[in-house]
Coordinates of C-alpha atoms and ligand atoms in Angstrom, one line a residue:
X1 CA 2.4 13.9 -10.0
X2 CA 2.3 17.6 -10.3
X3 CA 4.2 18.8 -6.6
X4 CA 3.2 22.6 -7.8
X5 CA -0.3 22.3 -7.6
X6 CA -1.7 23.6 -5.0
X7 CA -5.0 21.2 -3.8
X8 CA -8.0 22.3 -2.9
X9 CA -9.3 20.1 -0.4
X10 CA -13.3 20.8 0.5
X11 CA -14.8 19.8 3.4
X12 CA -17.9 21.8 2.6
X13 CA -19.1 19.9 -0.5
X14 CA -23.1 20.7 -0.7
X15 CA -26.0 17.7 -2.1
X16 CA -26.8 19.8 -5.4
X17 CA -22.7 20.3 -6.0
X18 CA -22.0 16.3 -6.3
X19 CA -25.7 16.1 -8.1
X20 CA -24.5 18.7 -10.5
X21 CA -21.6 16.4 -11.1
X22 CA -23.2 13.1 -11.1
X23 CA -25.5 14.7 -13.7
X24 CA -22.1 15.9 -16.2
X25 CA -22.0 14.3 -19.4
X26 CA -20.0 11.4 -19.1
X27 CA -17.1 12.2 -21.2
X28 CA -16.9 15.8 -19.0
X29 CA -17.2 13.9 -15.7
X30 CA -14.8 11.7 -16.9
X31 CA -12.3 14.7 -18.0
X32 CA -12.8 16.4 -14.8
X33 CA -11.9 13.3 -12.7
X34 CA -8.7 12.5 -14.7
X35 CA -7.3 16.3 -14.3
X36 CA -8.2 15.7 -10.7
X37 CA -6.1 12.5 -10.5
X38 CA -3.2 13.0 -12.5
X39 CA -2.5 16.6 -10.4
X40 CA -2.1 14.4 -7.2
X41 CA -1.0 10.7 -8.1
X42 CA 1.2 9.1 -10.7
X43 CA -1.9 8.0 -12.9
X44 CA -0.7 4.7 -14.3
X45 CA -0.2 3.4 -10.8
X46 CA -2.5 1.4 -8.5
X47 CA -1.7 0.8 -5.0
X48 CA -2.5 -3.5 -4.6
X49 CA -4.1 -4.6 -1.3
X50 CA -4.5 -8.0 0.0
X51 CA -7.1 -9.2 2.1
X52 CA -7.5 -12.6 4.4
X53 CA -10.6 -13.4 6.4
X54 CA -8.8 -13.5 9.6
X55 CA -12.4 -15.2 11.6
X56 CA -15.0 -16.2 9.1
X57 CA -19.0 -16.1 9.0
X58 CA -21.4 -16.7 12.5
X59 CA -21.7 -12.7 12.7
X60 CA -24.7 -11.3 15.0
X61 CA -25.5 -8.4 12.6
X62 CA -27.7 -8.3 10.1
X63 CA -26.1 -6.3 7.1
X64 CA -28.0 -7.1 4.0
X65 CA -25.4 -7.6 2.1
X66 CA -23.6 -9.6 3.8
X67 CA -22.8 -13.8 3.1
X68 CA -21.2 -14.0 6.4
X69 CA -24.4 -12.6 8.9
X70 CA -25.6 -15.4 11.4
X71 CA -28.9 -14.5 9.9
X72 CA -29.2 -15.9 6.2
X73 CA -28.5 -18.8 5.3
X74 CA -25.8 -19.0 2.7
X75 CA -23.7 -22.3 3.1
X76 CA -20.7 -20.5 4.8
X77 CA -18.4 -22.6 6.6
X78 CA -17.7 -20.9 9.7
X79 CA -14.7 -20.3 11.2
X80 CA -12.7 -19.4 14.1
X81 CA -10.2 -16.8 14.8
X82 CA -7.3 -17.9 12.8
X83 CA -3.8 -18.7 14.7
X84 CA -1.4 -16.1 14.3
X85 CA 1.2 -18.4 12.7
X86 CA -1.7 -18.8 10.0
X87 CA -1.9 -15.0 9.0
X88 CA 1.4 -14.3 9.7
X89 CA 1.9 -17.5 6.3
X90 CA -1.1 -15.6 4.4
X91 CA 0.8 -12.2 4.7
X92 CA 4.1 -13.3 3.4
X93 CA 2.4 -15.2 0.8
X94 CA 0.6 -12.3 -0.2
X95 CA 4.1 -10.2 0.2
X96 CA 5.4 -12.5 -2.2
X97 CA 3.1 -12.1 -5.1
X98 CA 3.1 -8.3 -4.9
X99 CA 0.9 -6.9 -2.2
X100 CA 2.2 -3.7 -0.2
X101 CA -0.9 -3.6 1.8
X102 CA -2.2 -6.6 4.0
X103 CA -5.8 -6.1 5.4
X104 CA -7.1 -8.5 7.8
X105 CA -11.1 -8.9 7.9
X106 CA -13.0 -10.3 10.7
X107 CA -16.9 -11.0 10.9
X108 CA -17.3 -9.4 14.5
X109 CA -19.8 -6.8 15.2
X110 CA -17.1 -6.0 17.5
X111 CA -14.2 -7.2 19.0
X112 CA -14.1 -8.7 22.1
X113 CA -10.8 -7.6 24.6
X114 CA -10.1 -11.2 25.2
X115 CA -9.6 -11.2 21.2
X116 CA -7.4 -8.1 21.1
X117 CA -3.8 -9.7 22.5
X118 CA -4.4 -11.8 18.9
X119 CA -5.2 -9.5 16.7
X120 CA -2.2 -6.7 18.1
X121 CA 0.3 -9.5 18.2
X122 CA -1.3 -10.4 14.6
X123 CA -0.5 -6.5 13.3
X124 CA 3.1 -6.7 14.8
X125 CA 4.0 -9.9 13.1
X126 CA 2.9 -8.4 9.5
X127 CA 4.3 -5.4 10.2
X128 CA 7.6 -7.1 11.0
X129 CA 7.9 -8.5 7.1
X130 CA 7.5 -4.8 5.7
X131 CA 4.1 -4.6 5.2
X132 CA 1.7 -1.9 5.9
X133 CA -1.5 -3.1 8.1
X134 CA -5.3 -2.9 7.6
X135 CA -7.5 -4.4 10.0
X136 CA -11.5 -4.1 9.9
X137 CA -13.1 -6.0 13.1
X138 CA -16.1 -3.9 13.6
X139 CA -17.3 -1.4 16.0
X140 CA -14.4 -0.3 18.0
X141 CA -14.1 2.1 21.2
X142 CA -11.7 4.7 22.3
X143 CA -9.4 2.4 24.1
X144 CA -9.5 -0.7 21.4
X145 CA -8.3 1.9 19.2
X146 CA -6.1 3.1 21.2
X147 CA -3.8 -0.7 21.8
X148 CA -4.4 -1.2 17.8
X149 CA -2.6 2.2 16.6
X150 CA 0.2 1.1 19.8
X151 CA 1.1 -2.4 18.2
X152 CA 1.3 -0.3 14.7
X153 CA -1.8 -0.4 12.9
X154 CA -1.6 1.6 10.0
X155 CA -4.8 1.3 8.4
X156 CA -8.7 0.6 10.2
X157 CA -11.4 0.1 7.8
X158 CA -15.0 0.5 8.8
X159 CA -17.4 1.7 5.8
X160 CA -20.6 3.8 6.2
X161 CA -22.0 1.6 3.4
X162 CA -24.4 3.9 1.7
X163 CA -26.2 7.1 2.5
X164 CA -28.0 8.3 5.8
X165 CA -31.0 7.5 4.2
X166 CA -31.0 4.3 2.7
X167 CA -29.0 2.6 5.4
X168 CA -31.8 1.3 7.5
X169 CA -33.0 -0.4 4.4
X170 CA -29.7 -2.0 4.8
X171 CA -28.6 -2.9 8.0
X172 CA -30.9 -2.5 11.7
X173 CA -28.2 -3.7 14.2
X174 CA -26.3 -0.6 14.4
X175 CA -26.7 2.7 13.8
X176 CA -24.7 5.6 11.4
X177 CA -23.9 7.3 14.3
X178 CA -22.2 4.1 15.6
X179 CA -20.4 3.9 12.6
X180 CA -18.8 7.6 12.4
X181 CA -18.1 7.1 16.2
X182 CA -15.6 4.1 15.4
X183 CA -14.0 6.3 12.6
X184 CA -13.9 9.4 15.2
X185 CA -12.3 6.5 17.5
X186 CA -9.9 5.8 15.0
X187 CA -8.9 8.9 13.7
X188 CA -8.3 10.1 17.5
X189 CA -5.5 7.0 17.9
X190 CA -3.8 8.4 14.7
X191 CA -4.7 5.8 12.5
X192 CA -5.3 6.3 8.6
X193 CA -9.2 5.9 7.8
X194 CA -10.4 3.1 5.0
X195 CA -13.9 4.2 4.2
X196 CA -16.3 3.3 1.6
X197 CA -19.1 1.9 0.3
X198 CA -21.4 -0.5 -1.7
X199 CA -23.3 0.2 -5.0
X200 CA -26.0 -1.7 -6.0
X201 CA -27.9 -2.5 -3.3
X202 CA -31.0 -1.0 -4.8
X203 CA -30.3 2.3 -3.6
X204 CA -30.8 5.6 -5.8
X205 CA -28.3 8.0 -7.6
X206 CA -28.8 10.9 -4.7
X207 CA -28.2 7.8 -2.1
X208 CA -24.7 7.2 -4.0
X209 CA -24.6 11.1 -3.9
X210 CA -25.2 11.0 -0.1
X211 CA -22.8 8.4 0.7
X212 CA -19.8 10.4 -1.0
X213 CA -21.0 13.7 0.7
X214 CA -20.8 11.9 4.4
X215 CA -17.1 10.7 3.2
X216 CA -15.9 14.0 1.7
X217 CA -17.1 16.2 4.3
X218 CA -15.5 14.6 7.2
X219 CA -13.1 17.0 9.1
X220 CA -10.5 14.6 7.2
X221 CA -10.8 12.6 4.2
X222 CA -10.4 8.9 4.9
X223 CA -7.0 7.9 3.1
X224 CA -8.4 5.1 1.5
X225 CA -11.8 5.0 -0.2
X226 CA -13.2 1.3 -1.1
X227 CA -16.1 1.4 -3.3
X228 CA -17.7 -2.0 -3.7
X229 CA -20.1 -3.2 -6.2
X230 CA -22.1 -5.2 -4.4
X231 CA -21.4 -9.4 -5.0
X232 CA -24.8 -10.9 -4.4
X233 CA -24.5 -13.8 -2.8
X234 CA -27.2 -16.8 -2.4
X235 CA -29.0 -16.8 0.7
X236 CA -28.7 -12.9 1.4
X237 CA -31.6 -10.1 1.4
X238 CA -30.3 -8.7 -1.8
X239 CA -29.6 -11.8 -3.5
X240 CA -31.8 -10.8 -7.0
X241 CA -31.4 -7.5 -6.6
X242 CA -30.6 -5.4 -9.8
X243 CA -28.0 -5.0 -11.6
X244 CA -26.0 -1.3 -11.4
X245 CA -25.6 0.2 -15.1
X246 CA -21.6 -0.1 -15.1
X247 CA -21.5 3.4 -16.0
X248 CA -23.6 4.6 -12.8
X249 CA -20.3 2.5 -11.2
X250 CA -18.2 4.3 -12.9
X251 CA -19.8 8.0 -12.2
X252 CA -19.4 7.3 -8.5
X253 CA -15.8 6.4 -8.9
X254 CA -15.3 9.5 -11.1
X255 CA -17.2 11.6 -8.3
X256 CA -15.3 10.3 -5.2
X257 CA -11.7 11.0 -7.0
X258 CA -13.0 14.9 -7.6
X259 CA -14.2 14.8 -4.1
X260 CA -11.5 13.5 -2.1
X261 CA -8.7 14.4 -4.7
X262 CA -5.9 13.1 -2.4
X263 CA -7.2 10.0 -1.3
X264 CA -6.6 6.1 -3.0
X265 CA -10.0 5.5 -4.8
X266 CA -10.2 1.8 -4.2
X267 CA -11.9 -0.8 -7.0
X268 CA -13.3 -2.6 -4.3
X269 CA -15.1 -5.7 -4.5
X270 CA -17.5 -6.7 -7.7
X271 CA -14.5 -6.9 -10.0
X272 CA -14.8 -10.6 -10.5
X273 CA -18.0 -9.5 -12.3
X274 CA -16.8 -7.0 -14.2
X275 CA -15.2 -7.4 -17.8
X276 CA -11.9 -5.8 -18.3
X277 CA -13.2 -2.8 -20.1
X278 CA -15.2 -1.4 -17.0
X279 CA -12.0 -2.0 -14.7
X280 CA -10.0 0.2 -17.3
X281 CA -12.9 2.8 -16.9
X282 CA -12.9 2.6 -13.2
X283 CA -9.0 3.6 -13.7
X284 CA -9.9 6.4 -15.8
X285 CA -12.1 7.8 -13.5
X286 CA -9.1 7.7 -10.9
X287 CA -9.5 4.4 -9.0
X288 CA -6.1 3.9 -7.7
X289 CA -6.1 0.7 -5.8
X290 CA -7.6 -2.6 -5.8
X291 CA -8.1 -5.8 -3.8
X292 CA -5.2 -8.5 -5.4
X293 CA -5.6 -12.0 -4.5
X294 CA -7.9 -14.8 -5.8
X295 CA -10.3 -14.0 -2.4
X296 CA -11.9 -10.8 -0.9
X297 CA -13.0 -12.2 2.4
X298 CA -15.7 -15.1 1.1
X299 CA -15.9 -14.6 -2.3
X300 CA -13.7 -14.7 -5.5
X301 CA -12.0 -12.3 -6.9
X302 CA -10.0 -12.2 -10.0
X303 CA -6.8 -14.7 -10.4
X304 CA -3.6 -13.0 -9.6
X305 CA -2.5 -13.7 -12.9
X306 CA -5.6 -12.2 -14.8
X307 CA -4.6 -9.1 -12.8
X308 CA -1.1 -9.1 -14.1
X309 CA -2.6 -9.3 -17.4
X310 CA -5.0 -6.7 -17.2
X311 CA -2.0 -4.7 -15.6
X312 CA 0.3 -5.6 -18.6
X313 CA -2.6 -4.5 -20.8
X314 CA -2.8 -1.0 -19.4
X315 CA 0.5 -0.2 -18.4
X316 CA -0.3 0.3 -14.8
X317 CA 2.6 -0.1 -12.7
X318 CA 1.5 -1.7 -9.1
X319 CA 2.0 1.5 -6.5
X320 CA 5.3 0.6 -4.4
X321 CA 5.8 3.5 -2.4
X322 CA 3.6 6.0 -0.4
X323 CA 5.6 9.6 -0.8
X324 CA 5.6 10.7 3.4
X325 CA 5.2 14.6 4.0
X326 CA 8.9 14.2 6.0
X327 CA 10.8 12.9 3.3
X328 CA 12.5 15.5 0.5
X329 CA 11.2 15.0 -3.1
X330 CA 14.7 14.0 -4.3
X331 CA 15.0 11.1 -1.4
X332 CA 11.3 9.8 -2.1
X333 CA 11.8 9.8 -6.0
X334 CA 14.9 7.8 -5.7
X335 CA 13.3 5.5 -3.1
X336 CA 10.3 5.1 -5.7
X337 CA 12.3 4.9 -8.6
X338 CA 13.9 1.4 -6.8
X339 CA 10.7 0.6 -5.7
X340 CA 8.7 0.6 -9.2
X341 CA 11.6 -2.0 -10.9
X342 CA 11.5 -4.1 -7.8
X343 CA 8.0 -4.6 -8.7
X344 CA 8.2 -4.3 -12.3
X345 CA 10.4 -7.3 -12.6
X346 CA 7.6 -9.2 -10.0
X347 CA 4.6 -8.3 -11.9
X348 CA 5.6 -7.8 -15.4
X349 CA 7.9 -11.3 -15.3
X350 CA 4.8 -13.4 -14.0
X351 CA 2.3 -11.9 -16.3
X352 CA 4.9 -13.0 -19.2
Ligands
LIG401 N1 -17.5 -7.1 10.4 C1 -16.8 -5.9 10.1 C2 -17.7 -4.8 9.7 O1 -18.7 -5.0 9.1 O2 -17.3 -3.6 9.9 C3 -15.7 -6.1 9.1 C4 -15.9 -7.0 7.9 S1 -17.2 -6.5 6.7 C5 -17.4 -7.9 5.7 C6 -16.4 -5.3 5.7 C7 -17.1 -4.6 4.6 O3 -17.2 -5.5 3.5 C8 -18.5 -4.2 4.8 O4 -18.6 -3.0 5.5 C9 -19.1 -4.1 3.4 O5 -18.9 -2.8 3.0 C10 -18.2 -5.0 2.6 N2 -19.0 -6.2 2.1 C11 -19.5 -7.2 2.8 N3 -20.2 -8.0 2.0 C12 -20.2 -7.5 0.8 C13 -20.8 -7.9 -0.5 N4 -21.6 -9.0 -0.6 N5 -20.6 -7.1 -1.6 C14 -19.8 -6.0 -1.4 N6 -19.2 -5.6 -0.3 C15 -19.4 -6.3 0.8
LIG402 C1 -14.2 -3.3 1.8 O1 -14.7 -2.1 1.6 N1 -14.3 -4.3 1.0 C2 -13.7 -5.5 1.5 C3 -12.9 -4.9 2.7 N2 -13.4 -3.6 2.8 C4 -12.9 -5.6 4.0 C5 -14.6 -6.6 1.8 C6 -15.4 -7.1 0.6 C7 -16.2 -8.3 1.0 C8 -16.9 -8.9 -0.2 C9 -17.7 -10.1 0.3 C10 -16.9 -11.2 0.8 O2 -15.9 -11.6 0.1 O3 -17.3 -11.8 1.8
LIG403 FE1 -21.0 -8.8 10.2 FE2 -19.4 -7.1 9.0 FE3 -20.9 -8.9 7.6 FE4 -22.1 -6.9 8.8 S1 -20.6 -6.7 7.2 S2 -22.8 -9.0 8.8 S3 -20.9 -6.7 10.6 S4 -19.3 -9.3 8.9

């Protein structure tokens, strides 16, 4: 990480701009989003999430995408809210086999208040075992918020999903405006942002371009930035629909890290069905973090081991440490230093 440079974060980034660079020559792109990332992160690091389906399937929206809507029939199981006992086992499972990031998923269009004395007791309890927190439950108002940034959440995640344009091909239940109010929500409790998207879906280049626009011109750059490849699941709208070019994939990864040049670029979900090759690009292009775990919420992902490997492969050191504004450089190298063999010896001795 280069600590002299001296970012320039946009908030102004116009359509024709991220056009212009969707439109590079791949190598330049590719060039351009590398510089970016290696002036702001340490590039042979990826930051390793894990994520549990905390109440499973029965959802009243209609998200195309999606296997766990009430609405298509795709042979989920549903299930209930999970005990906290339960997640409180999946996190320090998860804990145990390297994650440093424990994001808890559950298919609500929003939550209900009985539900929150769970789900806060639920963010204190993985909390307690030294992980950081993600939770993603849906629409949320100011005072839901509120009570999850008071038990300690670090992370909400709620994505826009695609562009302005294209997302009432997409979803009908709720609207974008709903969707930047619960991030406005968020953001006003002083809670870190996971925001994203999905590729794939059938949507054009300039709807990719739109999608990154909405995230990089918000008054603050969500933290975290998942970009998901859409997994087509049986029963769903979108079930046949087309396969994305890898490299269009890899493009939008390349343009969100030269957008948002100080935020984790997350190789979201997809990666199952991706060889290793297009993973290593995704890296290249200055995706920094990635779902670890043989589940996303209902659908595989790779094998923790195959990730090892893949890890071993590259040299790509899982990400142990966040560096905090408050702490000197000297105090939050050592701490990292510590950090990176503690996890060295986890992955690098499984993967043997
Ligand atoms: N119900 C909450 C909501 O929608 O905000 C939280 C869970 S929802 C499953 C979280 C995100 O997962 C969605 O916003 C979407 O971006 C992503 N997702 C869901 N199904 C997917 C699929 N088949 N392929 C890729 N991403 C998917
Ligand atoms: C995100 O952007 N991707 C994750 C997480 N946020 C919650 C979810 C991916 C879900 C993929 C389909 C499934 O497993 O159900
Ligand atoms: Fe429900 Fe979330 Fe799936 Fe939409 S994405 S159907 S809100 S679980």
């Amino acid at each position: 990480m280069n600590a002299s440079f001296a970012p320039t974060i946009r908030h102004d980034w116009t359509r024709a701009e991220i056009t212009a660079l969707f439109a590079l020559p791949f190598s330049d792109l590719m060039f351009q989003a590398q510089s970016v990332h290696r002036a702001h992160f340490y590039p042979n690091e990826v930051q390793v999430s894990t994520l549990c389906s905390i109440k499973t399937g029965a959802c009243p929206e209609d998200c195309a995408y999606c296997p766990q809507s009430a609405r298509y029939d795709t042979g989920l199981e549903r299930e209930k809210l999970m005990a906290v006992e339960k997640v409180i086992e999946e996190a320090k499972a998860a804990k145990a086999s390297g994650a440093t990031r424990f994001c808890m998923g559950a298919a609500w269009r929003s939550p209900k208040n009985k539900d929150m004395p769970y789900v806060t007791t639920m963010v204190q309890g993985v909390k307690a075992l030294g992980l950081e927190t993600c939770m993603t439950l849906g629409m949320l108002d100011e005072s839901q918020a509120q009570e999850l940034a008071k038990a300690g959440l670090d992370y909400y995640n709620h994505n826009l999903d695609t562009s302005p344009e294209y997302y009432g091909e997409i979803i009908t239940t709720r609207t974008y405006q709903d969707r930047l109010e619960t991030l406005s929500n968020v953001r006003k409790a002083g809670m870190k942002v996971c925001c994203g998207g999905i590729v794939g879906m059938g949507e054009e280049e300039s709807d990719r371009a739109g999608l990154l626009q909405q995230l990089a011109n918000m008054p603050e750059h969500p933290e975290s930035v998942p970009i998901n490849m859409l997994v087509k699941v049986g029963g769903t709208p979108l079930e046949n629909e087309a396969d994305l070019d890898p490299f269009d994939f890899i493009r939008t990864i390349a343009v969100a890290r030269i957008l948002m040049p100080q935020s984790h670029v997350r190789l979201s979900a997809g990666r199952e069905q991706m060889n290793e090759q297009t993973q290593a690009m995704a890296f290249l292009a200055g995706a920094n973090s990635i779902f670890y775990g043989e589940k996303l919420l209902t659908t595989p992902n790779p094998e923790a081991n195959k990730d090892m490997q893949l890890f071993k492969k590259l040299g790509i050191k899982p990400e142990a440490y966040e560096v905090h504004e408050d702490e000197s450089e000297q105090e939050a190298s050592i701490v990292h230093q510590l950090q990176e063999a503690a996890m060295d010896s986890m992955f690098y001795n499984a993967a043997k």
